[in-house]
């Protein structure tokens, strides 16, 4: 029968599952999870084995992520046979000391030693991205976010030099797969505080396009004020054309003119001095005076007189 993968993930999310680990030779299904769940930012989808990644590195990274999310990890089994031992850590927050064991007594690098240049996400800086962009010109905003994006691209692809990543180079050419795209999206969302759709990297396929989207999402352009004057003038043009098409007989033009004078008196604030609506009841004049837009005036004449031109 068909594999109901999306249904299975949705049911697990409903039951409170927030951490998913794919056990297999590659991260084939992991990248689908953020597109299925209701809140992708609350869910971690992890794959211990990744294509084109060293397996020990990928496994340790996933174990660390699981430990950080409160999932029990058997660290005694993990470190068995390595000679690892517990060391005291400072209890005072500002007692800054280095605790990496770079080498053991034989000059052999210690297992799990931190690399000389530890990978780190591009620092987000103080405040939200919108606050950091405040006061910058459009060009400066674009450059700032583009540098942030290329820095994160370098982090997820292990590229040694973020500055050499061309902003218009497609992510596919940079070695991205579906899971790498999800990883970039998650890091970018954490670094900026901007809510990003799960498919944002697929929808904006290079660093420049992605940076432009993030800028627009963080600092949306103010909506242009509606030009109500233009709308009214266009409505009056239509009304004038309709009135010109009215026949001169049967008093149709006189009736329309009387009602329009009542409306003009209302617009001018002289409703009490408005001439009486000859040939029509007071209720009809009040109804016309209550018309709020030129389109409604047009509809009123069309429905009441039935003689406007198409």
PDB file of C-alpha atoms in Angstrom:
ATOM      1  CA  UNK A   1       0.000   0.000   0.000  1.00  0.00           C
ATOM      2  CA  UNK A   2       1.031   3.619  -0.311  1.00  0.00           C
ATOM      3  CA  UNK A   3       3.312   5.075   2.339  1.00  0.00           C
ATOM      4  CA  UNK A   4       1.338   7.733   4.249  1.00  0.00           C
ATOM      5  CA  UNK A   5       4.415   9.585   5.413  1.00  0.00           C
ATOM      6  CA  UNK A   6       2.793  13.013   5.749  1.00  0.00           C
ATOM      7  CA  UNK A   7      -0.098  11.553   7.753  1.00  0.00           C
ATOM      8  CA  UNK A   8       2.329   9.764  10.076  1.00  0.00           C
ATOM      9  CA  UNK A   9       4.330  12.948  10.716  1.00  0.00           C
ATOM     10  CA  UNK A  10       1.157  14.985  11.294  1.00  0.00           C
ATOM     11  CA  UNK A  11      -0.155  12.471  13.833  1.00  0.00           C
ATOM     12  CA  UNK A  12       3.161  12.478  15.690  1.00  0.00           C
ATOM     13  CA  UNK A  13       3.128  16.273  15.810  1.00  0.00           C
ATOM     14  CA  UNK A  14      -0.419  16.206  17.212  1.00  0.00           C
ATOM     15  CA  UNK A  15       0.817  13.813  19.912  1.00  0.00           C
ATOM     16  CA  UNK A  16       3.553  16.253  20.964  1.00  0.00           C
ATOM     17  CA  UNK A  17       6.557  14.939  19.031  1.00  0.00           C
ATOM     18  CA  UNK A  18       8.951  17.794  18.295  1.00  0.00           C
ATOM     19  CA  UNK A  19      12.170  15.939  17.450  1.00  0.00           C
ATOM     20  CA  UNK A  20      12.490  13.615  14.463  1.00  0.00           C
ATOM     21  CA  UNK A  21      15.557  11.511  13.599  1.00  0.00           C
ATOM     22  CA  UNK A  22      15.813   9.693  10.275  1.00  0.00           C
ATOM     23  CA  UNK A  23      17.709   6.418  10.526  1.00  0.00           C
ATOM     24  CA  UNK A  24      18.987   5.510   7.082  1.00  0.00           C
ATOM     25  CA  UNK A  25      21.803   5.889   4.573  1.00  0.00           C
ATOM     26  CA  UNK A  26      20.938   9.503   3.716  1.00  0.00           C
ATOM     27  CA  UNK A  27      18.666  12.393   4.625  1.00  0.00           C
ATOM     28  CA  UNK A  28      15.950  11.557   2.109  1.00  0.00           C
ATOM     29  CA  UNK A  29      12.851  12.203   4.225  1.00  0.00           C
ATOM     30  CA  UNK A  30      14.174  14.666   6.789  1.00  0.00           C
ATOM     31  CA  UNK A  31      13.782  17.702   4.519  1.00  0.00           C
ATOM     32  CA  UNK A  32      10.079  16.930   4.001  1.00  0.00           C
ATOM     33  CA  UNK A  33       9.165  17.320   7.665  1.00  0.00           C
ATOM     34  CA  UNK A  34       9.256  21.173   7.826  1.00  0.00           C
ATOM     35  CA  UNK A  35       6.799  21.247   4.914  1.00  0.00           C
ATOM     36  CA  UNK A  36       4.371  18.920   6.696  1.00  0.00           C
ATOM     37  CA  UNK A  37       4.252  20.161  10.282  1.00  0.00           C
ATOM     38  CA  UNK A  38       2.183  23.151  11.339  1.00  0.00           C
ATOM     39  CA  UNK A  39       5.026  24.931  13.148  1.00  0.00           C
ATOM     40  CA  UNK A  40       8.381  24.163  11.482  1.00  0.00           C
ATOM     41  CA  UNK A  41      10.275  26.447  13.872  1.00  0.00           C
ATOM     42  CA  UNK A  42       9.227  24.303  16.851  1.00  0.00           C
ATOM     43  CA  UNK A  43      10.357  21.039  15.259  1.00  0.00           C
ATOM     44  CA  UNK A  44      13.859  19.601  14.759  1.00  0.00           C
ATOM     45  CA  UNK A  45      14.340  17.122  11.908  1.00  0.00           C
ATOM     46  CA  UNK A  46      17.766  15.462  12.107  1.00  0.00           C
ATOM     47  CA  UNK A  47      19.690  12.976   9.984  1.00  0.00           C
ATOM     48  CA  UNK A  48      22.768  11.221  11.466  1.00  0.00           C
ATOM     49  CA  UNK A  49      24.046  10.324   7.991  1.00  0.00           C
ATOM     50  CA  UNK A  50      24.367  12.932   5.244  1.00  0.00           C
ATOM     51  CA  UNK A  51      25.668  12.544   1.730  1.00  0.00           C
ATOM     52  CA  UNK A  52      29.057  14.160   1.098  1.00  0.00           C
ATOM     53  CA  UNK A  53      29.554  14.599   4.863  1.00  0.00           C
ATOM     54  CA  UNK A  54      31.899  12.564   7.089  1.00  0.00           C
ATOM     55  CA  UNK A  55      29.735  10.117   9.029  1.00  0.00           C
ATOM     56  CA  UNK A  56      31.430  10.639  12.441  1.00  0.00           C
ATOM     57  CA  UNK A  57      30.969  14.405  12.163  1.00  0.00           C
ATOM     58  CA  UNK A  58      27.307  14.092  11.173  1.00  0.00           C
ATOM     59  CA  UNK A  59      26.581  11.625  13.963  1.00  0.00           C
ATOM     60  CA  UNK A  60      28.246  13.736  16.670  1.00  0.00           C
ATOM     61  CA  UNK A  61      26.413  16.839  15.450  1.00  0.00           C
ATOM     62  CA  UNK A  62      23.050  15.051  15.709  1.00  0.00           C
ATOM     63  CA  UNK A  63      23.854  13.668  19.163  1.00  0.00           C
ATOM     64  CA  UNK A  64      24.713  17.172  20.331  1.00  0.00           C
ATOM     65  CA  UNK A  65      21.467  18.535  18.902  1.00  0.00           C
ATOM     66  CA  UNK A  66      19.471  15.782  20.594  1.00  0.00           C
ATOM     67  CA  UNK A  67      21.217  16.441  23.910  1.00  0.00           C
ATOM     68  CA  UNK A  68      20.450  20.159  23.564  1.00  0.00           C
ATOM     69  CA  UNK A  69      16.768  19.365  23.066  1.00  0.00           C
ATOM     70  CA  UNK A  70      16.613  17.236  26.216  1.00  0.00           C
ATOM     71  CA  UNK A  71      16.764  13.814  24.558  1.00  0.00           C
ATOM     72  CA  UNK A  72      18.746  11.342  26.733  1.00  0.00           C
ATOM     73  CA  UNK A  73      22.060  10.358  25.140  1.00  0.00           C
ATOM     74  CA  UNK A  74      24.236   7.534  26.490  1.00  0.00           C
ATOM     75  CA  UNK A  75      27.450   9.515  26.677  1.00  0.00           C
ATOM     76  CA  UNK A  76      29.184   6.784  28.699  1.00  0.00           C
ATOM     77  CA  UNK A  77      28.810   4.441  25.720  1.00  0.00           C
ATOM     78  CA  UNK A  78      29.808   7.181  23.312  1.00  0.00           C
ATOM     79  CA  UNK A  79      33.098   7.930  25.087  1.00  0.00           C
ATOM     80  CA  UNK A  80      33.900   4.319  26.020  1.00  0.00           C
ATOM     81  CA  UNK A  81      37.468   3.434  25.081  1.00  0.00           C
ATOM     82  CA  UNK A  82      38.504   6.981  24.229  1.00  0.00           C
ATOM     83  CA  UNK A  83      40.107   7.837  27.561  1.00  0.00           C
ATOM     84  CA  UNK A  84      37.754  10.789  27.983  1.00  0.00           C
ATOM     85  CA  UNK A  85      37.327  12.010  31.555  1.00  0.00           C
ATOM     86  CA  UNK A  86      35.318  14.647  33.322  1.00  0.00           C
ATOM     87  CA  UNK A  87      37.005  17.961  34.060  1.00  0.00           C
ATOM     88  CA  UNK A  88      35.853  20.736  36.400  1.00  0.00           C
ATOM     89  CA  UNK A  89      34.217  23.710  34.750  1.00  0.00           C
ATOM     90  CA  UNK A  90      34.056  27.224  36.200  1.00  0.00           C
ATOM     91  CA  UNK A  91      31.010  27.925  38.327  1.00  0.00           C
ATOM     92  CA  UNK A  92      31.339  31.704  38.133  1.00  0.00           C
ATOM     93  CA  UNK A  93      29.887  33.138  34.934  1.00  0.00           C
ATOM     94  CA  UNK A  94      32.794  35.518  34.248  1.00  0.00           C
ATOM     95  CA  UNK A  95      35.628  33.153  35.128  1.00  0.00           C
ATOM     96  CA  UNK A  96      36.834  32.819  31.570  1.00  0.00           C
ATOM     97  CA  UNK A  97      39.200  29.889  31.044  1.00  0.00           C
ATOM     98  CA  UNK A  98      39.896  27.640  28.101  1.00  0.00           C
ATOM     99  CA  UNK A  99      39.023  23.987  28.632  1.00  0.00           C
ATOM    100  CA  UNK A 100      39.709  22.365  25.242  1.00  0.00           C
ATOM    101  CA  UNK A 101      42.152  19.467  25.462  1.00  0.00           C
ATOM    102  CA  UNK A 102      44.036  20.058  22.217  1.00  0.00           C
ATOM    103  CA  UNK A 103      46.546  17.193  22.625  1.00  0.00           C
ATOM    104  CA  UNK A 104      47.047  14.137  24.778  1.00  0.00           C
ATOM    105  CA  UNK A 105      50.360  13.112  26.252  1.00  0.00           C
ATOM    106  CA  UNK A 106      51.638  11.436  23.087  1.00  0.00           C
ATOM    107  CA  UNK A 107      50.968  14.426  20.859  1.00  0.00           C
ATOM    108  CA  UNK A 108      47.866  12.662  19.491  1.00  0.00           C
ATOM    109  CA  UNK A 109      44.826  14.899  19.029  1.00  0.00           C
ATOM    110  CA  UNK A 110      42.185  14.148  21.615  1.00  0.00           C
ATOM    111  CA  UNK A 111      38.923  12.544  20.420  1.00  0.00           C
ATOM    112  CA  UNK A 112      36.263  15.123  19.858  1.00  0.00           C
ATOM    113  CA  UNK A 113      38.772  17.962  19.954  1.00  0.00           C
ATOM    114  CA  UNK A 114      37.360  21.250  18.734  1.00  0.00           C
ATOM    115  CA  UNK A 115      38.811  22.311  15.378  1.00  0.00           C
ATOM    116  CA  UNK A 116      41.225  25.202  15.324  1.00  0.00           C
ATOM    117  CA  UNK A 117      38.582  27.333  13.681  1.00  0.00           C
ATOM    118  CA  UNK A 118      35.279  26.368  15.239  1.00  0.00           C
ATOM    119  CA  UNK A 119      32.284  26.728  13.020  1.00  0.00           C
ATOM    120  CA  UNK A 120      29.962  29.472  14.157  1.00  0.00           C
ATOM    121  CA  UNK A 121      26.906  31.083  12.788  1.00  0.00           C
ATOM    122  CA  UNK A 122      27.169  34.651  11.647  1.00  0.00           C
ATOM    123  CA  UNK A 123      26.438  36.722  14.762  1.00  0.00           C
ATOM    124  CA  UNK A 124      23.003  38.222  14.715  1.00  0.00           C
ATOM    125  CA  UNK A 125      23.993  41.323  16.639  1.00  0.00           C
ATOM    126  CA  UNK A 126      21.827  43.169  19.164  1.00  0.00           C
ATOM    127  CA  UNK A 127      18.107  43.465  18.696  1.00  0.00           C
ATOM    128  CA  UNK A 128      15.948  42.244  15.873  1.00  0.00           C
ATOM    129  CA  UNK A 129      16.974  42.468  12.250  1.00  0.00           C
ATOM    130  CA  UNK A 130      14.494  45.299  11.735  1.00  0.00           C
ATOM    131  CA  UNK A 131      16.196  47.244  14.544  1.00  0.00           C
ATOM    132  CA  UNK A 132      19.638  46.590  13.080  1.00  0.00           C
ATOM    133  CA  UNK A 133      18.487  47.800   9.669  1.00  0.00           C
ATOM    134  CA  UNK A 134      16.830  50.920  11.034  1.00  0.00           C
ATOM    135  CA  UNK A 135      18.511  54.062   9.792  1.00  0.00           C
ATOM    136  CA  UNK A 136      20.346  52.303   6.970  1.00  0.00           C
ATOM    137  CA  UNK A 137      19.817  53.148   3.328  1.00  0.00           C
ATOM    138  CA  UNK A 138      18.296  50.580   0.990  1.00  0.00           C
ATOM    139  CA  UNK A 139      21.751  49.747  -0.386  1.00  0.00           C
ATOM    140  CA  UNK A 140      23.220  49.341   3.095  1.00  0.00           C
ATOM    141  CA  UNK A 141      20.355  47.102   4.177  1.00  0.00           C
ATOM    142  CA  UNK A 142      20.809  44.884   1.155  1.00  0.00           C
ATOM    143  CA  UNK A 143      24.568  44.631   1.717  1.00  0.00           C
ATOM    144  CA  UNK A 144      24.172  43.856   5.427  1.00  0.00           C
ATOM    145  CA  UNK A 145      21.670  41.038   4.891  1.00  0.00           C
ATOM    146  CA  UNK A 146      23.556  39.699   1.883  1.00  0.00           C
ATOM    147  CA  UNK A 147      26.699  39.347   4.007  1.00  0.00           C
ATOM    148  CA  UNK A 148      24.641  37.584   6.669  1.00  0.00           C
ATOM    149  CA  UNK A 149      23.189  35.170   4.112  1.00  0.00           C
ATOM    150  CA  UNK A 150      26.530  34.364   2.470  1.00  0.00           C
ATOM    151  CA  UNK A 151      28.070  33.798   5.900  1.00  0.00           C
ATOM    152  CA  UNK A 152      25.398  31.241   6.737  1.00  0.00           C
ATOM    153  CA  UNK A 153      25.730  29.652   3.294  1.00  0.00           C
ATOM    154  CA  UNK A 154      29.443  29.171   3.993  1.00  0.00           C
ATOM    155  CA  UNK A 155      28.634  27.652   7.386  1.00  0.00           C
ATOM    156  CA  UNK A 156      26.207  25.019   6.086  1.00  0.00           C
ATOM    157  CA  UNK A 157      28.343  24.121   3.054  1.00  0.00           C
ATOM    158  CA  UNK A 158      31.699  24.197   4.899  1.00  0.00           C
ATOM    159  CA  UNK A 159      32.960  26.852   2.504  1.00  0.00           C
ATOM    160  CA  UNK A 160      36.173  28.379   3.860  1.00  0.00           C
ATOM    161  CA  UNK A 161      35.600  31.932   2.580  1.00  0.00           C
ATOM    162  CA  UNK A 162      32.131  33.538   2.693  1.00  0.00           C
ATOM    163  CA  UNK A 163      33.466  36.537   0.760  1.00  0.00           C
ATOM    164  CA  UNK A 164      34.143  34.404  -2.294  1.00  0.00           C
ATOM    165  CA  UNK A 165      30.533  33.227  -2.609  1.00  0.00           C
ATOM    166  CA  UNK A 166      28.977  35.105  -5.528  1.00  0.00           C
ATOM    167  CA  UNK A 167      25.552  36.457  -4.477  1.00  0.00           C
ATOM    168  CA  UNK A 168      23.980  35.528  -7.810  1.00  0.00           C
ATOM    169  CA  UNK A 169      25.341  31.966  -7.850  1.00  0.00           C
ATOM    170  CA  UNK A 170      22.492  29.425  -7.584  1.00  0.00           C
ATOM    171  CA  UNK A 171      22.317  27.378  -4.413  1.00  0.00           C
ATOM    172  CA  UNK A 172      22.286  24.239  -6.522  1.00  0.00           C
ATOM    173  CA  UNK A 173      25.711  25.137  -7.915  1.00  0.00           C
ATOM    174  CA  UNK A 174      26.940  25.653  -4.343  1.00  0.00           C
ATOM    175  CA  UNK A 175      26.198  21.994  -3.532  1.00  0.00           C
ATOM    176  CA  UNK A 176      22.842  22.469  -1.804  1.00  0.00           C
ATOM    177  CA  UNK A 177      20.437  19.574  -1.407  1.00  0.00           C
ATOM    178  CA  UNK A 178      16.992  19.635   0.181  1.00  0.00           C
ATOM    179  CA  UNK A 179      18.267  19.172   3.723  1.00  0.00           C
ATOM    180  CA  UNK A 180      20.991  21.799   3.320  1.00  0.00           C
ATOM    181  CA  UNK A 181      18.275  24.220   2.198  1.00  0.00           C
ATOM    182  CA  UNK A 182      16.271  23.467   5.333  1.00  0.00           C
ATOM    183  CA  UNK A 183      19.367  23.949   7.483  1.00  0.00           C
ATOM    184  CA  UNK A 184      20.063  27.335   5.882  1.00  0.00           C
ATOM    185  CA  UNK A 185      16.465  28.395   6.365  1.00  0.00           C
ATOM    186  CA  UNK A 186      16.535  27.422  10.065  1.00  0.00           C
ATOM    187  CA  UNK A 187      19.818  29.225  10.745  1.00  0.00           C
ATOM    188  CA  UNK A 188      18.653  32.312   8.902  1.00  0.00           C
ATOM    189  CA  UNK A 189      15.391  32.390  10.850  1.00  0.00           C
ATOM    190  CA  UNK A 190      17.292  32.135  14.157  1.00  0.00           C
ATOM    191  CA  UNK A 191      19.815  34.794  13.167  1.00  0.00           C
ATOM    192  CA  UNK A 192      17.243  37.325  11.986  1.00  0.00           C
ATOM    193  CA  UNK A 193      14.146  36.557  14.039  1.00  0.00           C
ATOM    194  CA  UNK A 194      12.163  36.735  10.800  1.00  0.00           C
ATOM    195  CA  UNK A 195       9.474  34.110  10.174  1.00  0.00           C
ATOM    196  CA  UNK A 196      10.472  32.339   6.955  1.00  0.00           C
ATOM    197  CA  UNK A 197       8.447  29.773   4.984  1.00  0.00           C
ATOM    198  CA  UNK A 198       9.923  26.257   4.816  1.00  0.00           C
ATOM    199  CA  UNK A 199      10.483  26.572   1.042  1.00  0.00           C
ATOM    200  CA  UNK A 200      12.131  30.009   1.147  1.00  0.00           C
ATOM    201  CA  UNK A 201      15.472  28.727  -0.209  1.00  0.00           C
ATOM    202  CA  UNK A 202      13.773  26.932  -3.101  1.00  0.00           C
ATOM    203  CA  UNK A 203      11.642  29.979  -3.871  1.00  0.00           C
ATOM    204  CA  UNK A 204      14.668  32.329  -3.870  1.00  0.00           C
ATOM    205  CA  UNK A 205      17.421  30.237  -5.463  1.00  0.00           C
ATOM    206  CA  UNK A 206      20.538  32.359  -4.822  1.00  0.00           C
ATOM    207  CA  UNK A 207      21.944  34.423  -1.924  1.00  0.00           C
ATOM    208  CA  UNK A 208      21.018  37.773  -3.480  1.00  0.00           C
ATOM    209  CA  UNK A 209      17.377  36.796  -4.035  1.00  0.00           C
ATOM    210  CA  UNK A 210      17.137  35.290  -0.561  1.00  0.00           C
ATOM    211  CA  UNK A 211      18.656  38.408   1.026  1.00  0.00           C
ATOM    212  CA  UNK A 212      16.202  40.655  -0.823  1.00  0.00           C
ATOM    213  CA  UNK A 213      13.298  38.558   0.473  1.00  0.00           C
ATOM    214  CA  UNK A 214      14.594  38.746   4.050  1.00  0.00           C
ATOM    215  CA  UNK A 215      14.977  42.528   3.859  1.00  0.00           C
ATOM    216  CA  UNK A 216      11.421  42.894   2.561  1.00  0.00           C
ATOM    217  CA  UNK A 217      10.100  40.596   5.285  1.00  0.00           C
ATOM    218  CA  UNK A 218      12.023  42.363   8.066  1.00  0.00           C
ATOM    219  CA  UNK A 219      11.317  45.939   6.951  1.00  0.00           C
ATOM    220  CA  UNK A 220       8.234  45.931   4.710  1.00  0.00           C
ATOM    221  CA  UNK A 221       7.776  48.969   2.527  1.00  0.00           C
ATOM    222  CA  UNK A 222       4.998  51.252   3.796  1.00  0.00           C
ATOM    223  CA  UNK A 223       1.856  50.887   1.790  1.00  0.00           C
ATOM    224  CA  UNK A 224       1.247  53.744  -0.604  1.00  0.00           C
ATOM    225  CA  UNK A 225      -1.741  55.828   0.483  1.00  0.00           C
ATOM    226  CA  UNK A 226      -4.812  55.150  -1.594  1.00  0.00           C
ATOM    227  CA  UNK A 227      -5.515  57.875  -4.136  1.00  0.00           C
ATOM    228  CA  UNK A 228      -9.172  58.364  -3.289  1.00  0.00           C
ATOM    229  CA  UNK A 229      -9.221  61.557  -5.332  1.00  0.00           C
ATOM    230  CA  UNK A 230      -8.363  59.633  -8.490  1.00  0.00           C
ATOM    231  CA  UNK A 231     -11.091  57.081  -7.756  1.00  0.00           C
ATOM    232  CA  UNK A 232     -13.669  59.824  -7.240  1.00  0.00           C
ATOM    233  CA  UNK A 233     -12.641  61.638 -10.423  1.00  0.00           C
ATOM    234  CA  UNK A 234     -12.898  58.416 -12.413  1.00  0.00           C
ATOM    235  CA  UNK A 235     -16.358  57.806 -10.943  1.00  0.00           C
ATOM    236  CA  UNK A 236     -17.435  61.337 -11.825  1.00  0.00           C
ATOM    237  CA  UNK A 237     -16.236  60.803 -15.384  1.00  0.00           C
ATOM    238  CA  UNK A 238     -18.426  57.716 -15.637  1.00  0.00           C
ATOM    239  CA  UNK A 239     -21.324  59.587 -14.050  1.00  0.00           C
ATOM    240  CA  UNK A 240     -20.965  62.501 -16.468  1.00  0.00           C
ATOM    241  CA  UNK A 241     -20.993  60.145 -19.431  1.00  0.00           C
ATOM    242  CA  UNK A 242     -24.109  58.440 -18.089  1.00  0.00           C
ATOM    243  CA  UNK A 243     -25.888  61.753 -17.582  1.00  0.00           C
ATOM    244  CA  UNK A 244     -25.048  62.880 -21.104  1.00  0.00           C
ATOM    245  CA  UNK A 245     -26.718  59.727 -22.383  1.00  0.00           C
ATOM    246  CA  UNK A 246     -30.023  60.475 -20.631  1.00  0.00           C
ATOM    247  CA  UNK A 247     -32.892  61.438 -22.968  1.00  0.00           C
ATOM    248  CA  UNK A 248     -34.172  64.980 -22.756  1.00  0.00           C
ATOM    249  CA  UNK A 249     -37.811  63.998 -22.709  1.00  0.00           C
ATOM    250  CA  UNK A 250     -39.851  62.654 -19.768  1.00  0.00           C
ATOM    251  CA  UNK A 251     -38.034  64.957 -17.322  1.00  0.00           C
ATOM    252  CA  UNK A 252     -35.286  62.410 -16.727  1.00  0.00           C
ATOM    253  CA  UNK A 253     -32.525  65.017 -16.817  1.00  0.00           C
ATOM    254  CA  UNK A 254     -34.430  67.369 -14.541  1.00  0.00           C
ATOM    255  CA  UNK A 255     -34.967  64.627 -11.972  1.00  0.00           C
ATOM    256  CA  UNK A 256     -31.293  63.614 -12.053  1.00  0.00           C
ATOM    257  CA  UNK A 257     -30.206  67.251 -11.769  1.00  0.00           C
ATOM    258  CA  UNK A 258     -32.416  67.871  -8.751  1.00  0.00           C
ATOM    259  CA  UNK A 259     -31.056  64.854  -6.929  1.00  0.00           C
ATOM    260  CA  UNK A 260     -27.461  65.752  -7.755  1.00  0.00           C
ATOM    261  CA  UNK A 261     -27.994  69.271  -6.383  1.00  0.00           C
ATOM    262  CA  UNK A 262     -29.134  67.682  -3.110  1.00  0.00           C
ATOM    263  CA  UNK A 263     -25.933  65.647  -3.014  1.00  0.00           C
ATOM    264  CA  UNK A 264     -23.781  68.708  -3.770  1.00  0.00           C
ATOM    265  CA  UNK A 265     -25.491  70.606  -0.963  1.00  0.00           C
ATOM    266  CA  UNK A 266     -24.664  67.755   1.428  1.00  0.00           C
ATOM    267  CA  UNK A 267     -21.024  67.668   0.315  1.00  0.00           C
ATOM    268  CA  UNK A 268     -20.780  71.427   0.805  1.00  0.00           C
ATOM    269  CA  UNK A 269     -22.251  71.246   4.295  1.00  0.00           C
ATOM    270  CA  UNK A 270     -25.374  73.227   3.341  1.00  0.00           C
ATOM    271  CA  UNK A 271     -27.923  70.455   3.489  1.00  0.00           C
ATOM    272  CA  UNK A 272     -30.436  72.669   5.286  1.00  0.00           C
ATOM    273  CA  UNK A 273     -30.333  75.205   2.446  1.00  0.00           C
ATOM    274  CA  UNK A 274     -30.601  72.599  -0.320  1.00  0.00           C
ATOM    275  CA  UNK A 275     -33.412  73.201  -2.781  1.00  0.00           C
ATOM    276  CA  UNK A 276     -36.397  70.945  -2.423  1.00  0.00           C
ATOM    277  CA  UNK A 277     -36.381  67.920  -4.695  1.00  0.00           C
ATOM    278  CA  UNK A 278     -39.104  68.672  -7.188  1.00  0.00           C
ATOM    279  CA  UNK A 279     -40.706  65.730  -8.858  1.00  0.00           C
ATOM    280  CA  UNK A 280     -39.459  63.331  -6.167  1.00  0.00           C
ATOM    281  CA  UNK A 281     -40.279  62.531  -2.579  1.00  0.00           C
ATOM    282  CA  UNK A 282     -38.179  63.745   0.341  1.00  0.00           C
ATOM    283  CA  UNK A 283     -37.229  60.134   1.093  1.00  0.00           C
ATOM    284  CA  UNK A 284     -35.710  59.747  -2.380  1.00  0.00           C
ATOM    285  CA  UNK A 285     -33.683  62.929  -1.938  1.00  0.00           C
ATOM    286  CA  UNK A 286     -32.422  61.709   1.440  1.00  0.00           C
ATOM    287  CA  UNK A 287     -31.532  58.358  -0.128  1.00  0.00           C
ATOM    288  CA  UNK A 288     -29.452  60.087  -2.767  1.00  0.00           C
ATOM    289  CA  UNK A 289     -27.814  62.285  -0.133  1.00  0.00           C
ATOM    290  CA  UNK A 290     -26.697  59.165   1.721  1.00  0.00           C
ATOM    291  CA  UNK A 291     -24.810  57.827  -1.308  1.00  0.00           C
ATOM    292  CA  UNK A 292     -21.151  57.437  -0.299  1.00  0.00           C
ATOM    293  CA  UNK A 293     -19.288  57.052  -3.573  1.00  0.00           C
ATOM    294  CA  UNK A 294     -19.404  57.925  -7.244  1.00  0.00           C
ATOM    295  CA  UNK A 295     -19.874  54.248  -8.116  1.00  0.00           C
ATOM    296  CA  UNK A 296     -23.009  54.131  -5.952  1.00  0.00           C
ATOM    297  CA  UNK A 297     -24.333  57.303  -7.582  1.00  0.00           C
ATOM    298  CA  UNK A 298     -23.821  55.673 -10.961  1.00  0.00           C
ATOM    299  CA  UNK A 299     -25.660  52.536  -9.800  1.00  0.00           C
ATOM    300  CA  UNK A 300     -28.448  54.642  -8.306  1.00  0.00           C
ATOM    301  CA  UNK A 301     -29.135  56.500 -11.542  1.00  0.00           C
ATOM    302  CA  UNK A 302     -28.886  53.314 -13.562  1.00  0.00           C
ATOM    303  CA  UNK A 303     -31.352  51.417 -11.356  1.00  0.00           C
ATOM    304  CA  UNK A 304     -33.845  54.227 -10.703  1.00  0.00           C
ATOM    305  CA  UNK A 305     -33.970  55.837 -14.134  1.00  0.00           C
ATOM    306  CA  UNK A 306     -33.112  52.806 -16.209  1.00  0.00           C
ATOM    307  CA  UNK A 307     -31.924  54.948 -19.102  1.00  0.00           C
ATOM    308  CA  UNK A 308     -28.155  55.204 -18.796  1.00  0.00           C
ATOM    309  CA  UNK A 309     -26.028  54.185 -21.691  1.00  0.00           C
ATOM    310  CA  UNK A 310     -24.008  50.932 -21.515  1.00  0.00           C
TER     311      UNK A 310
END
